[in-house]
PDB file of C-alpha atoms in Angstrom:
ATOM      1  CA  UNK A   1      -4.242 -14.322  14.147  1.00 91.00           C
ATOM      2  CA  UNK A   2      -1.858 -12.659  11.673  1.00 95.00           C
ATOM      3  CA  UNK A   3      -3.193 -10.974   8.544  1.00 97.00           C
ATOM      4  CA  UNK A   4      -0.550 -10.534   5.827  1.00 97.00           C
ATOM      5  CA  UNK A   5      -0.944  -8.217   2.788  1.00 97.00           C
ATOM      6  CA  UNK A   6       0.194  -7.319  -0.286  1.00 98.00           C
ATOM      7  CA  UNK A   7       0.759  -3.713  -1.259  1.00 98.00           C
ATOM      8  CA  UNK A   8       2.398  -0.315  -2.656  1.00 98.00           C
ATOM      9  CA  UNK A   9       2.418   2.768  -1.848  1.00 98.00           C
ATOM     10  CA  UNK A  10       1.369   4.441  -5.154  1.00 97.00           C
ATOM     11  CA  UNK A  11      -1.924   2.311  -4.625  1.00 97.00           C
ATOM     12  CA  UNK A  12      -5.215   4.112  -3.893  1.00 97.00           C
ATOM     13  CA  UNK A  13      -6.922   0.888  -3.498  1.00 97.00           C
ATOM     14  CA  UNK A  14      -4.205  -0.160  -0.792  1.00 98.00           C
ATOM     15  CA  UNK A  15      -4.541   2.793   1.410  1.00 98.00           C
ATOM     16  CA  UNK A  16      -8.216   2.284   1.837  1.00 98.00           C
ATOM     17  CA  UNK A  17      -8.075  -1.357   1.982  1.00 97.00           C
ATOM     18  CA  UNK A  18      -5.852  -0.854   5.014  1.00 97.00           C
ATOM     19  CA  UNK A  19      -7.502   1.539   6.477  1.00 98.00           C
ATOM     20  CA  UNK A  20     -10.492  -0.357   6.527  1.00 98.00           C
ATOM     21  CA  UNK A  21      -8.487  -3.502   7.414  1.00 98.00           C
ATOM     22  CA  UNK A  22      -7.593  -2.008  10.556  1.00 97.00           C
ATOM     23  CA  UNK A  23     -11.334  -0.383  11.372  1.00 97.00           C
ATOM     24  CA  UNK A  24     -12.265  -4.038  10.959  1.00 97.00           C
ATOM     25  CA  UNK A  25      -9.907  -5.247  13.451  1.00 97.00           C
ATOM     26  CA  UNK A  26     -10.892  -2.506  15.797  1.00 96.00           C
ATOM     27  CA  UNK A  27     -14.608  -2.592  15.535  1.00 96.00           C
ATOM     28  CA  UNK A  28     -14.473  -6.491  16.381  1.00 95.00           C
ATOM     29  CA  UNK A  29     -12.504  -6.060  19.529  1.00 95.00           C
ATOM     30  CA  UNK A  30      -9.524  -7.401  17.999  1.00 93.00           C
ATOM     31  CA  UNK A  31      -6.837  -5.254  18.162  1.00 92.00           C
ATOM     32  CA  UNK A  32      -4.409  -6.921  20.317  1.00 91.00           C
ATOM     33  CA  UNK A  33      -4.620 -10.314  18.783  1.00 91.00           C
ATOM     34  CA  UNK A  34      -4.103  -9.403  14.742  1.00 94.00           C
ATOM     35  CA  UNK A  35      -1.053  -9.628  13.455  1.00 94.00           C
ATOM     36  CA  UNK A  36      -0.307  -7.505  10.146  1.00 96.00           C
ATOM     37  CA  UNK A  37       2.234  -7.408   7.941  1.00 97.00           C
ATOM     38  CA  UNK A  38       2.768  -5.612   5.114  1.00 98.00           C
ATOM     39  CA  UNK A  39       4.541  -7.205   1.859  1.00 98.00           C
ATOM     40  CA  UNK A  40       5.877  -5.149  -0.976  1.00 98.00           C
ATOM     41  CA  UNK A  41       4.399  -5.121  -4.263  1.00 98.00           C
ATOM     42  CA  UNK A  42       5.201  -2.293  -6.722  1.00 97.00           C
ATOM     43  CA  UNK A  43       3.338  -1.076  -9.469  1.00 95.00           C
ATOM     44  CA  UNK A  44       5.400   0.277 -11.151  1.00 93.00           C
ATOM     45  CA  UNK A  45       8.967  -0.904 -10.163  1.00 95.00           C
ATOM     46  CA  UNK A  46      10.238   0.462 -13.701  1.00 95.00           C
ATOM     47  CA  UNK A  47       9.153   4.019 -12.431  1.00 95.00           C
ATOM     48  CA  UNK A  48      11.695   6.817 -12.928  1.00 96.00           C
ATOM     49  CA  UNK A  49      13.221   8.873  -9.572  1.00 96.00           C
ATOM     50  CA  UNK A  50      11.904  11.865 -11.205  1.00 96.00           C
ATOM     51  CA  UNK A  51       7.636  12.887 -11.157  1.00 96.00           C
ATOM     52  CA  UNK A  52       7.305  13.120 -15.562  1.00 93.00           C
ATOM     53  CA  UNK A  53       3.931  14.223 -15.719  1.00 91.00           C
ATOM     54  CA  UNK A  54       0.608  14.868 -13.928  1.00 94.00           C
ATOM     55  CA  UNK A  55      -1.379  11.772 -12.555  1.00 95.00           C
ATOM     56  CA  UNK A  56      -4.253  13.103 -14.295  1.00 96.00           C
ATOM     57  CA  UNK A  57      -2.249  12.736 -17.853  1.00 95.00           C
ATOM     58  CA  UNK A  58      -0.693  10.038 -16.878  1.00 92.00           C
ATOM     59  CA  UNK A  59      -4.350   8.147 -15.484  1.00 92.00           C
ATOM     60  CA  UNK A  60      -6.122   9.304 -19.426  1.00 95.00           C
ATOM     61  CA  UNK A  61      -3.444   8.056 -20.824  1.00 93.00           C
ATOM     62  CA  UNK A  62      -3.007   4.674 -19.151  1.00 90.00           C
ATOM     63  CA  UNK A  63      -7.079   3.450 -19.174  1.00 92.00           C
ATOM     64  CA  UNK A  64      -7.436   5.314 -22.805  1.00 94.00           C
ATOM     65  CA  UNK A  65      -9.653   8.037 -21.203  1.00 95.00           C
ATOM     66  CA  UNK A  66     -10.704  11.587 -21.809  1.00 96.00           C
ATOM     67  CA  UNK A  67      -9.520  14.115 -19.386  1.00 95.00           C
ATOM     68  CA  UNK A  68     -12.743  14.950 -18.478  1.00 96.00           C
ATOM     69  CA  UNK A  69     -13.315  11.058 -18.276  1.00 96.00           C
ATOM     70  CA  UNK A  70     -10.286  10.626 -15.926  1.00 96.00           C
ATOM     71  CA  UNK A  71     -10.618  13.442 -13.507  1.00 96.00           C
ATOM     72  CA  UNK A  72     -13.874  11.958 -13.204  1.00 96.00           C
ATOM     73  CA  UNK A  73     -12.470   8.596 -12.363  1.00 95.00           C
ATOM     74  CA  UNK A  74      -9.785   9.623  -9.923  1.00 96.00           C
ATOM     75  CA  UNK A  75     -12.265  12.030  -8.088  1.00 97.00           C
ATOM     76  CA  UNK A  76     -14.719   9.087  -7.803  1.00 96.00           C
ATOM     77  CA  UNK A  77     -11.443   7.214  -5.957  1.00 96.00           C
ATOM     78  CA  UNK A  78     -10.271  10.407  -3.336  1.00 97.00           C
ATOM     79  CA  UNK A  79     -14.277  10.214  -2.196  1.00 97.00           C
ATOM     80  CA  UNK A  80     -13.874   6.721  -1.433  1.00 97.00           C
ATOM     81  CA  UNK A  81     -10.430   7.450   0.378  1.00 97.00           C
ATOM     82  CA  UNK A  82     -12.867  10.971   1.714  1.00 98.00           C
ATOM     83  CA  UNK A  83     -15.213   8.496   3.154  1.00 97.00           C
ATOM     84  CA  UNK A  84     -12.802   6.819   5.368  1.00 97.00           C
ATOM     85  CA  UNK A  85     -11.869   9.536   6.914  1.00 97.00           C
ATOM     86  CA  UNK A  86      -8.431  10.414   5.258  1.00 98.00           C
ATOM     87  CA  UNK A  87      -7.661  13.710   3.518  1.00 97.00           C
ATOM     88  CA  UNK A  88      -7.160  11.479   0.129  1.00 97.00           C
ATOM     89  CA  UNK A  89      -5.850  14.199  -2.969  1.00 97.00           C
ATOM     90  CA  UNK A  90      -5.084  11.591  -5.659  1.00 97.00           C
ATOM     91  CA  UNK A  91      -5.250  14.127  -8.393  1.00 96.00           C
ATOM     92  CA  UNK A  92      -2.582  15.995  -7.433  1.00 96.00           C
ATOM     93  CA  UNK A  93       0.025  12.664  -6.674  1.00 97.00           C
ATOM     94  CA  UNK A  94       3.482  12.789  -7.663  1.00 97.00           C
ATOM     95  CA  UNK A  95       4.159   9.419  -9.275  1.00 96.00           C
ATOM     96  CA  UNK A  96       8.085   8.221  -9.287  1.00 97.00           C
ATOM     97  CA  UNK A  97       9.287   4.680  -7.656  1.00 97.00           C
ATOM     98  CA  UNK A  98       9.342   3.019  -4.614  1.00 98.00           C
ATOM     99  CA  UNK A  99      11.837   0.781  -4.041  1.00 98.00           C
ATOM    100  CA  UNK A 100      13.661   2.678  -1.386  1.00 98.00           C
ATOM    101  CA  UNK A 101      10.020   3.449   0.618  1.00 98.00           C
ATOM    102  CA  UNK A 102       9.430  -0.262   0.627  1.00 98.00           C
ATOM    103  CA  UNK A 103      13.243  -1.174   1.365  1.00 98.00           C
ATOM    104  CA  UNK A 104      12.764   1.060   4.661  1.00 98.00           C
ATOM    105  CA  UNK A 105       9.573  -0.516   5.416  1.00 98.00           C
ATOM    106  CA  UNK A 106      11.738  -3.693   5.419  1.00 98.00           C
ATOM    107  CA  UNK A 107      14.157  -2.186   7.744  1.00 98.00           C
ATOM    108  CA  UNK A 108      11.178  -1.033  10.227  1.00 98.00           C
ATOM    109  CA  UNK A 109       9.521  -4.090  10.384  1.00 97.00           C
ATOM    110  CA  UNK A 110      12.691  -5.789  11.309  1.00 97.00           C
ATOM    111  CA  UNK A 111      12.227  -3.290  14.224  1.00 97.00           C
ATOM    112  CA  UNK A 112       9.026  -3.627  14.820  1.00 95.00           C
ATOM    113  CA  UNK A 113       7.864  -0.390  13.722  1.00 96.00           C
ATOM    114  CA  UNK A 114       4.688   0.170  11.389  1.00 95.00           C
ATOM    115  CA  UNK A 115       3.926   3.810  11.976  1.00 97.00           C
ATOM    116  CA  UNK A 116       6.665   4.349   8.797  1.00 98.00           C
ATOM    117  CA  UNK A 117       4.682   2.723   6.688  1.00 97.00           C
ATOM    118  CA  UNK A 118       0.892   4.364   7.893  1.00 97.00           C
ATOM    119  CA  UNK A 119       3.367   7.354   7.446  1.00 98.00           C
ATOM    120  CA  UNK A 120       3.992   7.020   3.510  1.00 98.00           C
ATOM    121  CA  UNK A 121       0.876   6.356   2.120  1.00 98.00           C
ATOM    122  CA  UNK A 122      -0.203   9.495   4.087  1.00 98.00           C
ATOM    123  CA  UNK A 123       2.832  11.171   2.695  1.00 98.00           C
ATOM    124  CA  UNK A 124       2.325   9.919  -0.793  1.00 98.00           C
ATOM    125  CA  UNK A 125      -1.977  10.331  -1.429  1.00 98.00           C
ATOM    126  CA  UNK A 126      -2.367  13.084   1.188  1.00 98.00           C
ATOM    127  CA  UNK A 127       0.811  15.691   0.976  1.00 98.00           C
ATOM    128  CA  UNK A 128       2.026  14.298  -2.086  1.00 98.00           C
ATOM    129  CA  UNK A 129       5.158  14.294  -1.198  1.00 98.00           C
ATOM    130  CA  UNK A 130       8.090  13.107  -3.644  1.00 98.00           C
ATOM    131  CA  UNK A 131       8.105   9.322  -2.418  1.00 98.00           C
ATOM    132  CA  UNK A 132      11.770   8.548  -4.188  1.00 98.00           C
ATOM    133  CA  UNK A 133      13.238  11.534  -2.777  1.00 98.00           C
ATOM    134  CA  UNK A 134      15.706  10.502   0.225  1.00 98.00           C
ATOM    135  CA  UNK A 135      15.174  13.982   2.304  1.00 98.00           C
ATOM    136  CA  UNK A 136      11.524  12.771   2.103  1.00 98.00           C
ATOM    137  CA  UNK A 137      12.165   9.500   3.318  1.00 98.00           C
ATOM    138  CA  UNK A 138      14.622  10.573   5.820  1.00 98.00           C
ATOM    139  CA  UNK A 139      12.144  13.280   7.486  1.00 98.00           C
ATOM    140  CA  UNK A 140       9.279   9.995   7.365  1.00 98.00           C
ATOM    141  CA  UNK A 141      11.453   7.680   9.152  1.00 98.00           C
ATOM    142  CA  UNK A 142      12.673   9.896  11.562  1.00 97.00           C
ATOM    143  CA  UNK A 143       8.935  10.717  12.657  1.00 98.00           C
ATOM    144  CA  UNK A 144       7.920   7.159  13.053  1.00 98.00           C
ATOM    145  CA  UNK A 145      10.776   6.715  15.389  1.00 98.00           C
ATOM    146  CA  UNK A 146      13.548   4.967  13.066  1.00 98.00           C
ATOM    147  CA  UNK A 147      17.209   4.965  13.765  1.00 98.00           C
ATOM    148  CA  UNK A 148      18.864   7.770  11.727  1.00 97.00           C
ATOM    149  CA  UNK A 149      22.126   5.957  11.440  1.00 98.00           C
ATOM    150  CA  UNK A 150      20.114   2.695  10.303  1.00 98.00           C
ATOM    151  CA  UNK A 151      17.814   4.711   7.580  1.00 98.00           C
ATOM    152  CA  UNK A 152      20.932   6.515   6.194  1.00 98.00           C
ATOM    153  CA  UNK A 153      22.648   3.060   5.868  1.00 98.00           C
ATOM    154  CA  UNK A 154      20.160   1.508   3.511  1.00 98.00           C
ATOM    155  CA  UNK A 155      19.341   4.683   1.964  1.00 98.00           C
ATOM    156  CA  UNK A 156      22.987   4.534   0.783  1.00 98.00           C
ATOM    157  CA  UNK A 157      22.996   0.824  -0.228  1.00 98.00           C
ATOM    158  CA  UNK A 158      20.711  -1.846  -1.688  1.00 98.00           C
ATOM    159  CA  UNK A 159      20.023  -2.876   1.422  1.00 98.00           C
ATOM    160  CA  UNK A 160      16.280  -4.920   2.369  1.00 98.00           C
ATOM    161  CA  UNK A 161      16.123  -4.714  -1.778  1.00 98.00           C
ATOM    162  CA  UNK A 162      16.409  -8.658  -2.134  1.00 98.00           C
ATOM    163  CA  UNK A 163      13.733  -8.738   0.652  1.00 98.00           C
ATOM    164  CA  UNK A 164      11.394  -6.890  -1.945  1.00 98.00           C
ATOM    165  CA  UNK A 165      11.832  -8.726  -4.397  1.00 98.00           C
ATOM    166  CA  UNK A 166      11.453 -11.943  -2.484  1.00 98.00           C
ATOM    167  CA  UNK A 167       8.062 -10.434  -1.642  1.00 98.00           C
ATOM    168  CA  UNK A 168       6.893  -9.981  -5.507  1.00 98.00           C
ATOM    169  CA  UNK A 169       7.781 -13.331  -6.331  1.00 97.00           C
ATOM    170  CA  UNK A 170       6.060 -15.346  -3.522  1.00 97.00           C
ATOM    171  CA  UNK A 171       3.260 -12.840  -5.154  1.00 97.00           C
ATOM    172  CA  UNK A 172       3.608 -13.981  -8.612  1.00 96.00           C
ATOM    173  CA  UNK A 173       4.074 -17.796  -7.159  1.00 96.00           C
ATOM    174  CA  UNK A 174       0.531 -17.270  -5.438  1.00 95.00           C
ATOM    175  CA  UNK A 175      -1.093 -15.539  -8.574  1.00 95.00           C
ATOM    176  CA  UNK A 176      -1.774 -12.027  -7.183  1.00 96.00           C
ATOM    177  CA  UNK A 177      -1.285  -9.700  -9.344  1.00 93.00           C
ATOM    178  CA  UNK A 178      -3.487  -7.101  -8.411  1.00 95.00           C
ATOM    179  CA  UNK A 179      -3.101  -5.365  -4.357  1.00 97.00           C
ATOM    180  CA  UNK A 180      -4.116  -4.918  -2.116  1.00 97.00           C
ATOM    181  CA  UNK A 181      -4.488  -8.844  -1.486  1.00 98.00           C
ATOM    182  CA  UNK A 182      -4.821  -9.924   2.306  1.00 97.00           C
ATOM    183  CA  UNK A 183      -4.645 -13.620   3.853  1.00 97.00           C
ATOM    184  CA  UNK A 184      -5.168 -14.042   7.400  1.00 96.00           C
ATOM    185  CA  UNK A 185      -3.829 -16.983   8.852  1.00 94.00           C
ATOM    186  CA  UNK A 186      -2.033 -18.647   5.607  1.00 92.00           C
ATOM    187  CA  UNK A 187      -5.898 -19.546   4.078  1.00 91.00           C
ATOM    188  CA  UNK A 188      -8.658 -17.106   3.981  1.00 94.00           C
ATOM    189  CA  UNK A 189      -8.172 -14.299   1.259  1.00 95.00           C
ATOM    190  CA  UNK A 190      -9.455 -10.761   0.390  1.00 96.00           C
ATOM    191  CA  UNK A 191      -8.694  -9.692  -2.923  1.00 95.00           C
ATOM    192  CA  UNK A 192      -9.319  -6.184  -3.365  1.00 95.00           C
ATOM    193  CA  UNK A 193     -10.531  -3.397  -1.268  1.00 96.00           C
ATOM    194  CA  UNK A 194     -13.621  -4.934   0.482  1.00 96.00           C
ATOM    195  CA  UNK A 195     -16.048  -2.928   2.627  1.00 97.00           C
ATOM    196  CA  UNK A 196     -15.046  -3.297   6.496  1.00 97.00           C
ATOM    197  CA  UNK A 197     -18.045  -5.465   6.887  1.00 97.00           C
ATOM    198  CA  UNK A 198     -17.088  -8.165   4.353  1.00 96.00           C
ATOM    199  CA  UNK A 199     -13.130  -8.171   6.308  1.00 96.00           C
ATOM    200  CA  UNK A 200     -14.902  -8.300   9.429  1.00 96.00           C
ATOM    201  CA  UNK A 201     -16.906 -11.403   8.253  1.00 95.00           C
ATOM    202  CA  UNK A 202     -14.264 -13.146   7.200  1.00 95.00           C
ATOM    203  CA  UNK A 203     -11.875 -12.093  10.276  1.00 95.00           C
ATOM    204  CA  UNK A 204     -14.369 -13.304  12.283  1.00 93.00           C
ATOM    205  CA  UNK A 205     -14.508 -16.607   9.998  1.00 91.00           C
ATOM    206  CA  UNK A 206     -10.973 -17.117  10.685  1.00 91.00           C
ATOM    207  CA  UNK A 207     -10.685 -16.078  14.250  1.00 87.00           C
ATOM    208  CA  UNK A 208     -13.156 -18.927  14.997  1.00 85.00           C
ATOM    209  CA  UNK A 209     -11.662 -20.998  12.459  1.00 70.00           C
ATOM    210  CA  UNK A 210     -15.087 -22.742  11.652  1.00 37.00           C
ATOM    211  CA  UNK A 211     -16.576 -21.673   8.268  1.00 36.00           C
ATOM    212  CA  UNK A 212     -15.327 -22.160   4.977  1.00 44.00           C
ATOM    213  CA  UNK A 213     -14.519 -19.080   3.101  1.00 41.00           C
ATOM    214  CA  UNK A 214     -13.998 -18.365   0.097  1.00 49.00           C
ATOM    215  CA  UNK A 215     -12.355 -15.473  -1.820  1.00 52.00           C
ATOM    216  CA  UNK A 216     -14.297 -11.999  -2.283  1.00 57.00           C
ATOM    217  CA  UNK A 217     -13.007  -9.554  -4.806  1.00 63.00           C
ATOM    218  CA  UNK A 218     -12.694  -5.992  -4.549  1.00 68.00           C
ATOM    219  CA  UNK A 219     -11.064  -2.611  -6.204  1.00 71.00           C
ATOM    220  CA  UNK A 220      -7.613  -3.416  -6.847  1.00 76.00           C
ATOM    221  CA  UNK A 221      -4.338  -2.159  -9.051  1.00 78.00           C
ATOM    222  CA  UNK A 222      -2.039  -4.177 -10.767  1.00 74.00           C
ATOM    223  CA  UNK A 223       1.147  -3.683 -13.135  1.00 70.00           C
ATOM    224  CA  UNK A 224      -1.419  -3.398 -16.084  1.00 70.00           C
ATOM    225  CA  UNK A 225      -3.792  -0.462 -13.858  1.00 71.00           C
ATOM    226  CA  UNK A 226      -6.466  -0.390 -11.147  1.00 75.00           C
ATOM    227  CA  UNK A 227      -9.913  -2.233 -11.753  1.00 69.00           C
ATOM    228  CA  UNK A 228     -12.084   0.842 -12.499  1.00 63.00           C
TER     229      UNK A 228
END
């Protein structure tokens, strides 16, 4: 069974949703028979290299909010993130772009690595680390195992960047444009960040392939913000 999913990095939605993805997976005895891949899917692929501003200004601003209002709001998010088990400081983020975290993601997958990717949403919504910043990137991909001489060859080209792109427009061709967005096996989808039991019910759905299901909506970002 493969599960394939839609995400970024800067997404609070999408480290939950795969968190509990994979607690799904695990708590139905599936681990070695799911397939996942990740696709790319970023927010906010205009994003400058540089962090200009606070998330917390930069969260009021975006959904038209008090700050009291937005702290409020992005607090309510790092409990969900709490409740999973992960350290999850979304206040404090440091927003910039992601094209070169996802263009290395390429690069692992193509060796069958996804501990880098586990590794940058941890880096990004725990440590809140500088996600554009190569030294970052560089110290990431060495601890999930990657090639030095490979990362520091895309990291100095545009390398794995049509791949990215190729990924947001079979995402605009299917109509998803909010992530984290999961199909498992090419037909049953999870929009959103779904509780583990409603991905283990329709896991299970698919694993025995005999049930009709059809698409369940959860918490989920897109271009224009995350569904509050």
């Amino acid at each position: 069974m493969k599960v394939t999913y839609w995400s970024d990095f800067a997404c609070p939605y999408c480290y939950v949703g795969e968190t509990r993805l994979h607690k799904a997976i695990d708590s139905l005895g599936l681990t070695n028979d799911v397939e996942v891949e990740m696709k790319a899917f970023e927010l906010y692929p205009d994003a400058p290299r540089e962090v200009q501003g606070t998330t917390l200004d930069r969260f009021a601003r975006k959904y038209r909010l008090t700050k009291a209002a937005a702290s409020q709001r992005i607090d309510s998010i790092s409990a969900m993130g709490r409740a999973e088990g992960i350290d999850f400081n979304y206040a404090t983020t440091r927003n910039t772009n992601m094209l070169d975290a996802h263009r290395l993601t390429k690069l692992a997958h193509e060796l069958g690595n996804t501990r880098f990717e586990e590794l940058c949403f941890h880096a990004y919504f725990v440590d809140n680390e500088v996600m554009s910043d190569h030294a970052v990137l560089r110290r990431l991909a060495v601890r999930a195992g990657l090639p030095e001489a490979d990362v520091e060859r895309v990291l100095s080209s545009d390398e794995y960047a049509d791949a990215v792109r190729a990924d947001e427009r079979e995402a605009q061709v299917m109509g998803v444009n909010a992530v984290p967005f999961f199909v498992v096996d090419g037909k049953y989808v999870i929009s959103g960040c779904q509780p583990v039991e409603e991905m283990s019910r329709v896991l299970v759905n698919a694993h025995d392939a005999a049930l009709a299901v059809g698409t369940a909506e959860g918490g989920a970002c897109g271009p224009d913000g995350c569904a509050l």
